[in-house]
XYZ file of N, CA and C in Angstrom:
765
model
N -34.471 -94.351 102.098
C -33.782 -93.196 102.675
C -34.695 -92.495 103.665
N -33.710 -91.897 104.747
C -35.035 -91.039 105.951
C -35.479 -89.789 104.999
N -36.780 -89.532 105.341
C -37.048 -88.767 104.666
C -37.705 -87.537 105.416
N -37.518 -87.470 106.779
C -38.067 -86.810 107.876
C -38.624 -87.131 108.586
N -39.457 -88.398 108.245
C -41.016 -88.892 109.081
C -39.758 -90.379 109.498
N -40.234 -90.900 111.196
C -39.781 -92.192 111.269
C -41.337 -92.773 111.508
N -41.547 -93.892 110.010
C -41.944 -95.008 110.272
C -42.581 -95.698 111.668
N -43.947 -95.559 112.174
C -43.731 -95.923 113.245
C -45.289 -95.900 113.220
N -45.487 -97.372 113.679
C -47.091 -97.853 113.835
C -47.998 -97.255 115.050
N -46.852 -97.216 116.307
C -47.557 -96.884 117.471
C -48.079 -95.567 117.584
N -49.544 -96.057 118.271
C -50.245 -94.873 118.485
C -49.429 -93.872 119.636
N -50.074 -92.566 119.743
C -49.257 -91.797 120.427
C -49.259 -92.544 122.041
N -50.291 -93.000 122.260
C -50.541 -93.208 124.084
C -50.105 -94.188 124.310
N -48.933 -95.469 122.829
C -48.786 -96.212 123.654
C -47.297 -96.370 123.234
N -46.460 -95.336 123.581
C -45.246 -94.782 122.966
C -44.812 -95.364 124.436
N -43.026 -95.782 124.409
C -42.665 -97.110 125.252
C -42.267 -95.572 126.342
N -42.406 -94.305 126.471
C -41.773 -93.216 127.526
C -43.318 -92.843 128.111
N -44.316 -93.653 127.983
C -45.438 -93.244 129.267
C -45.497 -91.770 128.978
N -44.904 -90.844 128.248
C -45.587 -89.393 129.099
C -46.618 -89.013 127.844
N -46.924 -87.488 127.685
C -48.177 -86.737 127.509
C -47.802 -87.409 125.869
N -48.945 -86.851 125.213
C -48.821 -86.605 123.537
C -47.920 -85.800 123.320
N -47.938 -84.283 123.505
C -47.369 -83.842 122.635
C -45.469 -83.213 123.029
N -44.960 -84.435 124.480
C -43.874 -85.027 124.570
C -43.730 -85.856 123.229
N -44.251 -86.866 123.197
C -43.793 -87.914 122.161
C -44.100 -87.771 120.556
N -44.391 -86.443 120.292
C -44.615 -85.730 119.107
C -43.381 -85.232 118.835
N -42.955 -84.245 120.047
C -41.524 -83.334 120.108
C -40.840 -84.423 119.773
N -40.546 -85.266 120.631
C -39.549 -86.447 120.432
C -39.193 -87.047 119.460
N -40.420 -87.761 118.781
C -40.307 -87.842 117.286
C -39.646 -87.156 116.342
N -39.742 -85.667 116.480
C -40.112 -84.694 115.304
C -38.476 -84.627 115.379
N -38.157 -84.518 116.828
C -37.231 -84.091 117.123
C -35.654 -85.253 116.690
N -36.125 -86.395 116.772
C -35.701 -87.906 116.256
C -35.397 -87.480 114.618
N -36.479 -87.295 113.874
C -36.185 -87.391 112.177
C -35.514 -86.379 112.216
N -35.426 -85.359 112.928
C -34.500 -84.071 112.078
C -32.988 -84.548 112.312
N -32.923 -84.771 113.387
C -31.183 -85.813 113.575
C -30.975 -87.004 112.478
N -32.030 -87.530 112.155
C -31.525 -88.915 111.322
C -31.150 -88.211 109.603
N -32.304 -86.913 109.452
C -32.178 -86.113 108.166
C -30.744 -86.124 108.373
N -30.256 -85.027 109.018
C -29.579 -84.506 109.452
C -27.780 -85.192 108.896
N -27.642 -86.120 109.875
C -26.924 -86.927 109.461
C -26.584 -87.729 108.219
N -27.832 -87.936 107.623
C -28.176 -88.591 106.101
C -27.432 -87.466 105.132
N -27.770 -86.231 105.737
C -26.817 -85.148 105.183
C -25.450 -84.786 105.432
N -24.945 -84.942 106.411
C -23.582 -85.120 106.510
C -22.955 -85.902 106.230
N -23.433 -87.251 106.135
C -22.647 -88.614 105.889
C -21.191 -89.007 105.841
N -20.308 -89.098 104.804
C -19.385 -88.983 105.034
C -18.406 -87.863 105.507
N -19.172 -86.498 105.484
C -18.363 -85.398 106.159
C -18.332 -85.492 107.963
N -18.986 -86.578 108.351
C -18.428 -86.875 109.753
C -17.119 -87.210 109.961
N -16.972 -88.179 109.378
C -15.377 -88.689 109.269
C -14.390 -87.685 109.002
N -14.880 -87.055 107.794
C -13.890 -86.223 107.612
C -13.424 -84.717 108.402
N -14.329 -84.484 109.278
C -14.340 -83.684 110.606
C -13.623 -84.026 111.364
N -14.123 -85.707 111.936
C -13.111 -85.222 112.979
C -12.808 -87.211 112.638
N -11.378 -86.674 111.958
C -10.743 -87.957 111.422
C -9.683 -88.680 112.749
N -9.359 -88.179 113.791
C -8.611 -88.829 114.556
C -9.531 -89.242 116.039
N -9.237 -90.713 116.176
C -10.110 -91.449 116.719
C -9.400 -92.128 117.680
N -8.393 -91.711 118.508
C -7.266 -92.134 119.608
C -8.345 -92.239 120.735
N -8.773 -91.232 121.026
C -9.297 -92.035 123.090
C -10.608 -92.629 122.374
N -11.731 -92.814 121.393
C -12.521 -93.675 120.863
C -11.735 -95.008 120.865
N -10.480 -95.196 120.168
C -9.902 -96.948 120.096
C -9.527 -96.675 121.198
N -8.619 -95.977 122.236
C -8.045 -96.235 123.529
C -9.167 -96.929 124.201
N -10.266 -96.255 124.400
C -11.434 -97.076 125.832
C -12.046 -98.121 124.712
N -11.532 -98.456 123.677
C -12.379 -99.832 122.726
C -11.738 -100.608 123.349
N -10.036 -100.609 123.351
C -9.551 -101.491 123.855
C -9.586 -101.792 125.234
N -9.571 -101.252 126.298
C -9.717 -101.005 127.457
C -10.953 -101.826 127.601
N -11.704 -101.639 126.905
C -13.401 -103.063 126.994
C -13.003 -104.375 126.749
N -12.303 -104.577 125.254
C -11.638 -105.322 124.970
C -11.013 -106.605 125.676
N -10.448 -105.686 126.662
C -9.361 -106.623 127.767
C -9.797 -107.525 128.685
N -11.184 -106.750 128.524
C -12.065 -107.281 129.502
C -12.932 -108.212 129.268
N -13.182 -108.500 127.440
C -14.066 -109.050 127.458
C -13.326 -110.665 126.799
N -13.789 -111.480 126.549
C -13.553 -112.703 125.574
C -14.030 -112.888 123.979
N -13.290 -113.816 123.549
C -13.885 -113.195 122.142
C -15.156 -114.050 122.207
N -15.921 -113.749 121.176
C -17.469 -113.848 120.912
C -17.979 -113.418 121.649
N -17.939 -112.798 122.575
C -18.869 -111.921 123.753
C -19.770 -110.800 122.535
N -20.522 -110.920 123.190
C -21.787 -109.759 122.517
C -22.023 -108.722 122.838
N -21.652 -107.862 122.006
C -21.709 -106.554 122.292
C -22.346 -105.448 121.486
N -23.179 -104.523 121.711
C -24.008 -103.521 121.218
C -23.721 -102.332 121.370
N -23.557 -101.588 120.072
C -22.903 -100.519 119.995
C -24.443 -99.449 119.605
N -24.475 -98.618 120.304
C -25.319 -98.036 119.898
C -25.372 -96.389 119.377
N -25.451 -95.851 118.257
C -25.089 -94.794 117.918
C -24.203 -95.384 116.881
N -23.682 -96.359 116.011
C -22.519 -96.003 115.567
C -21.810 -95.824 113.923
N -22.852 -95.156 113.740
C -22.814 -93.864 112.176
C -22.066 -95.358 111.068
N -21.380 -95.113 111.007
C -20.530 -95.500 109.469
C -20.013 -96.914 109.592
N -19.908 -97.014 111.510
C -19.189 -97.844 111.893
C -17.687 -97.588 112.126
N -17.001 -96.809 112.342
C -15.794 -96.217 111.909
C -15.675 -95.523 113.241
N -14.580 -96.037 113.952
C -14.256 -96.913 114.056
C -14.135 -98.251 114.992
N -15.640 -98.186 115.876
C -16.071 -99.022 117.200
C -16.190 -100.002 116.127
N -16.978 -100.574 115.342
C -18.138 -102.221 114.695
C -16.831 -102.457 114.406
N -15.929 -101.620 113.646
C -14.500 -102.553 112.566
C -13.698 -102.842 114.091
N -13.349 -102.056 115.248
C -12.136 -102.606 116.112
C -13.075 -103.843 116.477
N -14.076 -103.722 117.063
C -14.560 -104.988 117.813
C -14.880 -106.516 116.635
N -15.665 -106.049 115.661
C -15.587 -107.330 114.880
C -13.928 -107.916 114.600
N -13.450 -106.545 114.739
C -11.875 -107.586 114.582
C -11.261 -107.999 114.846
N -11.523 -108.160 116.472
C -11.310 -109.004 117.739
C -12.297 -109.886 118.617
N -12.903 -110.147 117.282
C -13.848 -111.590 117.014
C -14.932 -111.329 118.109
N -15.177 -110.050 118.304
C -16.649 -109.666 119.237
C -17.769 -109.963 118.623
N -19.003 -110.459 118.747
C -20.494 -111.015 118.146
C -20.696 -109.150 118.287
N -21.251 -108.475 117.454
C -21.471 -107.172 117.468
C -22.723 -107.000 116.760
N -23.983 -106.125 117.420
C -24.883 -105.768 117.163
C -24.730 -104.148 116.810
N -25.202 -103.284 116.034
C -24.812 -101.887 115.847
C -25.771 -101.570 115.560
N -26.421 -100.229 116.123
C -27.872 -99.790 115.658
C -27.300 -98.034 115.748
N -28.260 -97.642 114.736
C -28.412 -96.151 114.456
C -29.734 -95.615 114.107
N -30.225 -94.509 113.616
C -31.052 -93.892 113.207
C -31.284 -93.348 111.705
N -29.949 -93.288 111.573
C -29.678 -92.504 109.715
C -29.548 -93.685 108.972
N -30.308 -93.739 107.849
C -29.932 -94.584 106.989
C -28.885 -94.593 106.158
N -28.337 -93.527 105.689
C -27.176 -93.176 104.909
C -26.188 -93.574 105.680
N -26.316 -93.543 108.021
C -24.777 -94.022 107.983
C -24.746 -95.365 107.801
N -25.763 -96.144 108.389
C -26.005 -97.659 107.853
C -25.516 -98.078 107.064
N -26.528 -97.170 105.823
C -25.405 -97.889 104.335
C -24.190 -97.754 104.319
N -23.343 -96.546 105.072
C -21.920 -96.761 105.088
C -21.351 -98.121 105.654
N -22.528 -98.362 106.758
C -21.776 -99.551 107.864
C -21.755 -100.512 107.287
N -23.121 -100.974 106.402
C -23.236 -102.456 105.577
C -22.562 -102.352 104.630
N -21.591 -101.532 103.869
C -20.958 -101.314 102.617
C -19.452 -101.521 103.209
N -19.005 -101.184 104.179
C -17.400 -101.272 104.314
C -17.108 -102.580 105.083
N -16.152 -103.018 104.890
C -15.421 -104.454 105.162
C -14.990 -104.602 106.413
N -15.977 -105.369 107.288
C -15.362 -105.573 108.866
C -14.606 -107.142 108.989
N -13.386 -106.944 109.358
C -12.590 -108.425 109.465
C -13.198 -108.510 110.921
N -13.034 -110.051 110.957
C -13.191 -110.665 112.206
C -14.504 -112.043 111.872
N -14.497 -112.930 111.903
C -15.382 -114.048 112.195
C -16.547 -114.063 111.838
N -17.058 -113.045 113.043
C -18.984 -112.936 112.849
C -19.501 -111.148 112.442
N -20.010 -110.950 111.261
C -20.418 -109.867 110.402
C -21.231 -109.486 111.611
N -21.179 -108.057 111.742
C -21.985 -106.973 112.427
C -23.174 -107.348 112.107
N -24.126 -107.352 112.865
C -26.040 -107.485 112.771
C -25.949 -105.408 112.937
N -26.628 -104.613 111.626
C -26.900 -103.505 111.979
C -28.296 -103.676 111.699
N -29.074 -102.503 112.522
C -30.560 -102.346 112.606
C -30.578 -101.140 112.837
N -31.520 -100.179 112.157
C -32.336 -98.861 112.209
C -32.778 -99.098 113.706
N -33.104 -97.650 114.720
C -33.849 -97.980 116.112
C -33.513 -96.782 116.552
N -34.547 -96.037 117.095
C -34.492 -95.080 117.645
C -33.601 -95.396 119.318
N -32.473 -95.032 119.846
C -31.509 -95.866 120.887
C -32.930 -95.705 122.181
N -33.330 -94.315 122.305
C -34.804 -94.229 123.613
C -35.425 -95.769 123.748
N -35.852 -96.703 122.287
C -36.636 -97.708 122.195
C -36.071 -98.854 122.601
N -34.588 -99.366 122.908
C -33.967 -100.068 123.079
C -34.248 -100.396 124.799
N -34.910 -102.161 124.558
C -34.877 -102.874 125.678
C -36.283 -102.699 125.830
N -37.610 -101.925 125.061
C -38.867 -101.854 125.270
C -39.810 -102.450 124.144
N -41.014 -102.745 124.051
C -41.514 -103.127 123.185
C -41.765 -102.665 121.917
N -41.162 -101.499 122.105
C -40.901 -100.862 120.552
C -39.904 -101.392 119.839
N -38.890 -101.466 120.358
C -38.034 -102.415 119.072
C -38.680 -103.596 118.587
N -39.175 -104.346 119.428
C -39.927 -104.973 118.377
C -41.366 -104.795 117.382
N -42.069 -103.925 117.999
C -43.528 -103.764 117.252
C -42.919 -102.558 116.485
N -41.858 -101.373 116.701
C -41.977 -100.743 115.766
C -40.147 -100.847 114.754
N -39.567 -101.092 114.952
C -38.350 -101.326 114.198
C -37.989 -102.759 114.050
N -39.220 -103.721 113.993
C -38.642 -105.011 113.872
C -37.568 -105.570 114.431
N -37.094 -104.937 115.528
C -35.384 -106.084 116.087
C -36.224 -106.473 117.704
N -36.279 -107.783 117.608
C -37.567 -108.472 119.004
C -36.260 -108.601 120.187
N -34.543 -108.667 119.540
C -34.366 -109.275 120.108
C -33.061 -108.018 120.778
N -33.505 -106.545 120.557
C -33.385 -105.638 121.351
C -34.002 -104.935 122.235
N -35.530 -105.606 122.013
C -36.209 -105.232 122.946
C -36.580 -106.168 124.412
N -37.547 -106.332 125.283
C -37.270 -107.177 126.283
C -36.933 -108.600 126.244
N -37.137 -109.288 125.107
C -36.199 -110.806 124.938
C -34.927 -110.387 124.816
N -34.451 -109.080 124.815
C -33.144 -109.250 124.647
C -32.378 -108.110 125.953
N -33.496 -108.326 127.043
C -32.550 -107.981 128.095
C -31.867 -109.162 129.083
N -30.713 -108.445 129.272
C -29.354 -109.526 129.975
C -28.727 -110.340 128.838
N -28.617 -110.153 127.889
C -28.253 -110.737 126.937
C -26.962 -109.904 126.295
N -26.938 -108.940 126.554
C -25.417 -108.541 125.783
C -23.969 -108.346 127.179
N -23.103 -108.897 126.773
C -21.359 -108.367 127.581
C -21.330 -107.336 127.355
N -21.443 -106.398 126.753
C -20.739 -104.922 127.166
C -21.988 -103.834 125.711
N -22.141 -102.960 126.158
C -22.287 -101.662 125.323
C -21.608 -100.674 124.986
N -21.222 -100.193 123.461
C -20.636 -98.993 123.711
C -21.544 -98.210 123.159
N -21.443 -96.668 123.857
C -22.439 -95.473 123.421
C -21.248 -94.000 123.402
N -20.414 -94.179 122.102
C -19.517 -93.218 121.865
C -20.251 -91.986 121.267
N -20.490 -90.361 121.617
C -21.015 -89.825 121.458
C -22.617 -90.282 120.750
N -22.923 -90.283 121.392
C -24.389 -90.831 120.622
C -25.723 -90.242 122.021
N -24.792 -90.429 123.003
C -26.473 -90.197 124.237
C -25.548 -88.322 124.083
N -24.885 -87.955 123.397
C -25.346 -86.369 123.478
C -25.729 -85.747 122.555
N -26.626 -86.319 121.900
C -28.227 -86.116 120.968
C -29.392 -85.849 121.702
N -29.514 -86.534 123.115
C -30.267 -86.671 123.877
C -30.783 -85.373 124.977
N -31.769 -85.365 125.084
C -32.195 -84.006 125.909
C -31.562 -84.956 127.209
N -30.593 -84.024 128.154
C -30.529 -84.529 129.992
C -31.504 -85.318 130.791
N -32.883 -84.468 129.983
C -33.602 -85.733 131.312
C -34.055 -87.016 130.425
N -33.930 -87.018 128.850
C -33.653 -88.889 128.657
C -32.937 -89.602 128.757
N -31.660 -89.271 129.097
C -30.390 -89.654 129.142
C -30.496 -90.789 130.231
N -30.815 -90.503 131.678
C -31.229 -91.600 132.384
C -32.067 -92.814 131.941
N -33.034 -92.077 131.208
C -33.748 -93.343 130.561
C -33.456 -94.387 129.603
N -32.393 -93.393 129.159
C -31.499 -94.571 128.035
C -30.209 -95.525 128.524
N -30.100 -94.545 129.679
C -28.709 -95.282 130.658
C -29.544 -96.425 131.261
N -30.844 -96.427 131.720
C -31.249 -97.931 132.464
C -31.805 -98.653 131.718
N -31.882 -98.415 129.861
C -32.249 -98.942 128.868
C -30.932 -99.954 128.828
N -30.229 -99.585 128.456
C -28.479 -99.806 128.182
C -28.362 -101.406 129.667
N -28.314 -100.643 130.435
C -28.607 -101.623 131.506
C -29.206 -102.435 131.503
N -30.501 -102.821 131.470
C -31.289 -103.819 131.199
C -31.053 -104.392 130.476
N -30.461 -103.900 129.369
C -29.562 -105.127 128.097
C -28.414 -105.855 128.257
N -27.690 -105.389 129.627
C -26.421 -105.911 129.997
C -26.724 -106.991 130.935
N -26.070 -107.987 130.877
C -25.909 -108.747 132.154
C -25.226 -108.760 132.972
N -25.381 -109.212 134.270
C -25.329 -108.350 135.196
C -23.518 -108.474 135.443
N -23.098 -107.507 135.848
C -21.706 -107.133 135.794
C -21.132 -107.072 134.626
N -22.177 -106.573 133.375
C -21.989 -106.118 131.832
C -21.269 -105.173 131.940
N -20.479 -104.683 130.676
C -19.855 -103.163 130.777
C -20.129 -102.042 129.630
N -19.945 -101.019 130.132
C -20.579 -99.488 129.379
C -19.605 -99.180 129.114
N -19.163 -99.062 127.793
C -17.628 -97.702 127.471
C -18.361 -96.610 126.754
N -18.447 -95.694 127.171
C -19.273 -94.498 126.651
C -18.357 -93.184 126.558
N -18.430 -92.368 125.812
C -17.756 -91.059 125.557
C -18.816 -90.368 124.417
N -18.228 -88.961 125.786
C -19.227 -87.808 125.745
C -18.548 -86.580 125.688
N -18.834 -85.112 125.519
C -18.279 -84.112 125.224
C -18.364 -83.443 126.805
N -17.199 -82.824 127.396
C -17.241 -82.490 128.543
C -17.881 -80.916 128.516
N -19.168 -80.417 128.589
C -19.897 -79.469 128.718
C -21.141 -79.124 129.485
N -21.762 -77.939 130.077
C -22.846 -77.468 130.478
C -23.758 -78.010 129.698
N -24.234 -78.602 128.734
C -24.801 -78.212 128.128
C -26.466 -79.499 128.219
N -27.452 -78.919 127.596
C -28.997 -79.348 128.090
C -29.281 -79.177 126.393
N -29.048 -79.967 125.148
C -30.453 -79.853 124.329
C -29.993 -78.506 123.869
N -28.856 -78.172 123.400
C -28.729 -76.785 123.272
C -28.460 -77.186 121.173
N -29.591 -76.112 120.460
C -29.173 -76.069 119.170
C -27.731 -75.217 118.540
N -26.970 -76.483 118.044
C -25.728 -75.692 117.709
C -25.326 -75.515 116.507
N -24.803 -75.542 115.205
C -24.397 -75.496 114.453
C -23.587 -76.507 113.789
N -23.312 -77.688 113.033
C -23.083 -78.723 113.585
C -22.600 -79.210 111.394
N -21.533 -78.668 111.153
C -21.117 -79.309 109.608
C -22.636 -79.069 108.542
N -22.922 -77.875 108.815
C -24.060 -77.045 107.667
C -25.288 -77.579 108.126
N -25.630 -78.117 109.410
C -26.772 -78.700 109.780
C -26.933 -77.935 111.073
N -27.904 -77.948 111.637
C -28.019 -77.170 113.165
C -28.591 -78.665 114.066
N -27.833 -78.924 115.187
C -28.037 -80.328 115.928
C -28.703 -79.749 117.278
N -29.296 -80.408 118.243
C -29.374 -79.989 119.375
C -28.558 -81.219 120.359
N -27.291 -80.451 121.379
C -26.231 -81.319 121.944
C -26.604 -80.973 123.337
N -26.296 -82.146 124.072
C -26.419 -82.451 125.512
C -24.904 -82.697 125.963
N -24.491 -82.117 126.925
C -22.926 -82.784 127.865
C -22.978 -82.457 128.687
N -22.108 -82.948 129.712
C -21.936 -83.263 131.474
C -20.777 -82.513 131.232
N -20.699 -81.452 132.654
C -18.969 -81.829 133.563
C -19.077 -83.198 134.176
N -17.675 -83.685 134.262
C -17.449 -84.824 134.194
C -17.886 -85.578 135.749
N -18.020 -84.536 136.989
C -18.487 -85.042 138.008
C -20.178 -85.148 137.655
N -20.766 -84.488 137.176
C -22.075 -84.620 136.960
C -22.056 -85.682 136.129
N -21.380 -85.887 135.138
C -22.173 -86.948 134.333
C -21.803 -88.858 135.067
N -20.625 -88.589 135.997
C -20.411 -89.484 136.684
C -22.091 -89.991 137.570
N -22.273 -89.030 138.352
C -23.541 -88.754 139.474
C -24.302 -89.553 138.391
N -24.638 -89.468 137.295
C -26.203 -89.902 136.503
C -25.766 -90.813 136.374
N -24.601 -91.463 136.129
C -24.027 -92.883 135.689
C -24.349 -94.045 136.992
N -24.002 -93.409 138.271
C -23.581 -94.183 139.009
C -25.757 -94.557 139.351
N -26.342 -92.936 139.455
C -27.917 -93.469 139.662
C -28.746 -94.066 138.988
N -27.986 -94.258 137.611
C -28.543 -95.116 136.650
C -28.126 -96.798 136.891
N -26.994 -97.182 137.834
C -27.234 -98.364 138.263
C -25.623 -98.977 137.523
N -25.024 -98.144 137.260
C -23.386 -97.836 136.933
C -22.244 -97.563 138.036
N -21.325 -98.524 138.105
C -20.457 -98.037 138.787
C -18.955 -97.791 137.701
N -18.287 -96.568 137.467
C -17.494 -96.043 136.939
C -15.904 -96.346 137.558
N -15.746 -97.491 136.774
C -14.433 -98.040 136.320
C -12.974 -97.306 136.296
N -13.253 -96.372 134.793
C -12.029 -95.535 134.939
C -12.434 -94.242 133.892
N -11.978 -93.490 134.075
C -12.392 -91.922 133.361
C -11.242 -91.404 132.750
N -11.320 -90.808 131.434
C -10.028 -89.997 130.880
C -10.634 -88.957 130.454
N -9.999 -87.833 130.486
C -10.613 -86.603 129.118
C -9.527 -86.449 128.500
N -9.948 -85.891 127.418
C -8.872 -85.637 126.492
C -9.212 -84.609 125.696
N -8.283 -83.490 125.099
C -8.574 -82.456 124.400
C -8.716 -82.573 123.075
N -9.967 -81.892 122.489
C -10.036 -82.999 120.866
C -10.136 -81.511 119.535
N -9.475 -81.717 118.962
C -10.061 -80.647 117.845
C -9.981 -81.002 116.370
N -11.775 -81.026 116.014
C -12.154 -81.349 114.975
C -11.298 -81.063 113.803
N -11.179 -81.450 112.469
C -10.609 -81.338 111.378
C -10.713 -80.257 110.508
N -12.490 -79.645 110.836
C -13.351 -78.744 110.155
C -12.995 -77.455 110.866
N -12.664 -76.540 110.504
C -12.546 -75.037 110.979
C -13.691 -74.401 111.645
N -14.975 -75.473 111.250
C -16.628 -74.430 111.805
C -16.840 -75.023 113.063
N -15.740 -76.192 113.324
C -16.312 -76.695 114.780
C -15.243 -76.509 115.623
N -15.706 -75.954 116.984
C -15.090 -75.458 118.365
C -13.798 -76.525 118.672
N -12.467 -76.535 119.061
C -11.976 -77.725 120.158
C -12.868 -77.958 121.130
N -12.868 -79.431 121.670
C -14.109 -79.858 123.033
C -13.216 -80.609 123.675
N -13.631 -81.092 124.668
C -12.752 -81.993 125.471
C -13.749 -83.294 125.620
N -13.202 -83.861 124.961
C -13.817 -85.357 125.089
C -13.895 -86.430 126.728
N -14.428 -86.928 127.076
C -15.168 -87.881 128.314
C -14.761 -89.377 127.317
N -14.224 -90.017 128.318
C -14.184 -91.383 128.030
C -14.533 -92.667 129.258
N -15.618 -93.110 129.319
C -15.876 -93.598 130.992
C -15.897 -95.079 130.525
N -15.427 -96.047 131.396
C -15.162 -97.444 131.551
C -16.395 -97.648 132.728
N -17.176 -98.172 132.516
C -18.526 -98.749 133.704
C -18.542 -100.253 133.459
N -19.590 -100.125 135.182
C -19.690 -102.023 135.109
C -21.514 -101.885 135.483
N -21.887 -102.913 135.063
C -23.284 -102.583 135.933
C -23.271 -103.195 137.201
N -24.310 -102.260 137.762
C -24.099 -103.145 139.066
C -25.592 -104.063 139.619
N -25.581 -104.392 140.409
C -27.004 -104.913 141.080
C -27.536 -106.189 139.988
């Protein structure tokens, strides 16, 4: 179980984001309190916010696009519920990585139909496509042996955990794992917002969101060209959380 501290051999100076020490201290520190975090909410995610319409709408919308056994990496995706179950069940090769161990165990515990069983792996998503997935979370083959190697990514709320200025770094992470004319279905919360601590099902989170022309702009300089866009108005199940308007973006990579 997380227990606050992530596991992690590398010394501070040779952390896969190049910057100062006590960046990649924050980062860290800032990493286990989300994975706590979640380990503590566990199944009260679901039960928040139980309707999952423009999440399966842009699943399928990837879907259409892709063939079956195509490989695809979902990153962020808690319980599995409901990206790993639509795609394994339309016979997608599916890789799924998170941070919380508690949602993991949800993911390896519930029954995905379809052919080939989900590969899930612990991984901080920042480490994905660098030599940290392999020297420090054991998966070799998310880190640079495993760039150009996946058809499509999805990152359904998951990069708005992320402070704004890593977000690029995880968008040309994401990229580098795609081959080339790979695709991104990503959805995000349509807001101002930078890293802001909120209140978040008896836990306090810190959330990142775009207006939807801005978060387009980072998509497209991250080496994304944006397919098709929906928002949609969403309101949680739980009385302590705000209505938001949900982002749903269809990307291709480009170059």
């Amino acid at each position: 179980m997380t227990t606050g501290q992530i596991s992690d051999p590398f010394p501070i100076d040779e952390d896969a984001g190049g910057d100062g020490g006590s960046d990649v201290l924050r980062r860290r520190a800032e990493r286990a309190l989300q994975a706590v975090a979640f380990d503590t909410i566990g199944t009260g995610y679901a039960e928040a916010f139980p309707a999952k319409d423009g999440q399966l709408a842009c699943g399928r919308r990837l879907l259409a696009a892709l063939e079956p056994g195509a490989a695809v990496l979902d990153v962020g995706c808690g319980s599995g519920e409901p990206t790993v179950r639509q795609l394994t069940a339309a016979g997608m090769r599916v890789t799924a990585v998170d941070l919380s161990d508690v949602m993991l165990t949800l993911a390896r515990e519930a029954r995905h139909p379809g052919p080939y069983p989900p590969v899930l792996h612990r991984i901080d998503m920042y480490d994905l496509a660098t030599e940290r997935a392999d020297r420090a979370w054991n998966a070799p083959e998310l880190g640079p042996a495993g760039r150009g190697t996946f058809d499509a990514v999805t990152a359904f709320f998951s990069l708005i955990l992320l402070p704004q200025d890593e977000v690029p770094t995880v968008l040309a992470r994401l990229r580098a794992l795609l081959r080339p004319g790979g695709l991104l279905a990503l959805g995000m919360v349509e807001a101002d917002l930078d890293h802001v601590p909120l209140p978040f099902l008896g836990r306090e989170l810190r959330i990142s969101g775009y207006l939807r022309e801005d978060l387009e702009r980072v998509l497209v300089a991250s080496g994304f060209a944006v397919e098709e866009q929906e928002g949609r108005p969403y309101a949680p199940a739980s009385t302590s959380l705000p209505p938001e308007e949900q982002l749903f973006l269809c990307c291709r990579r480009v170059g």
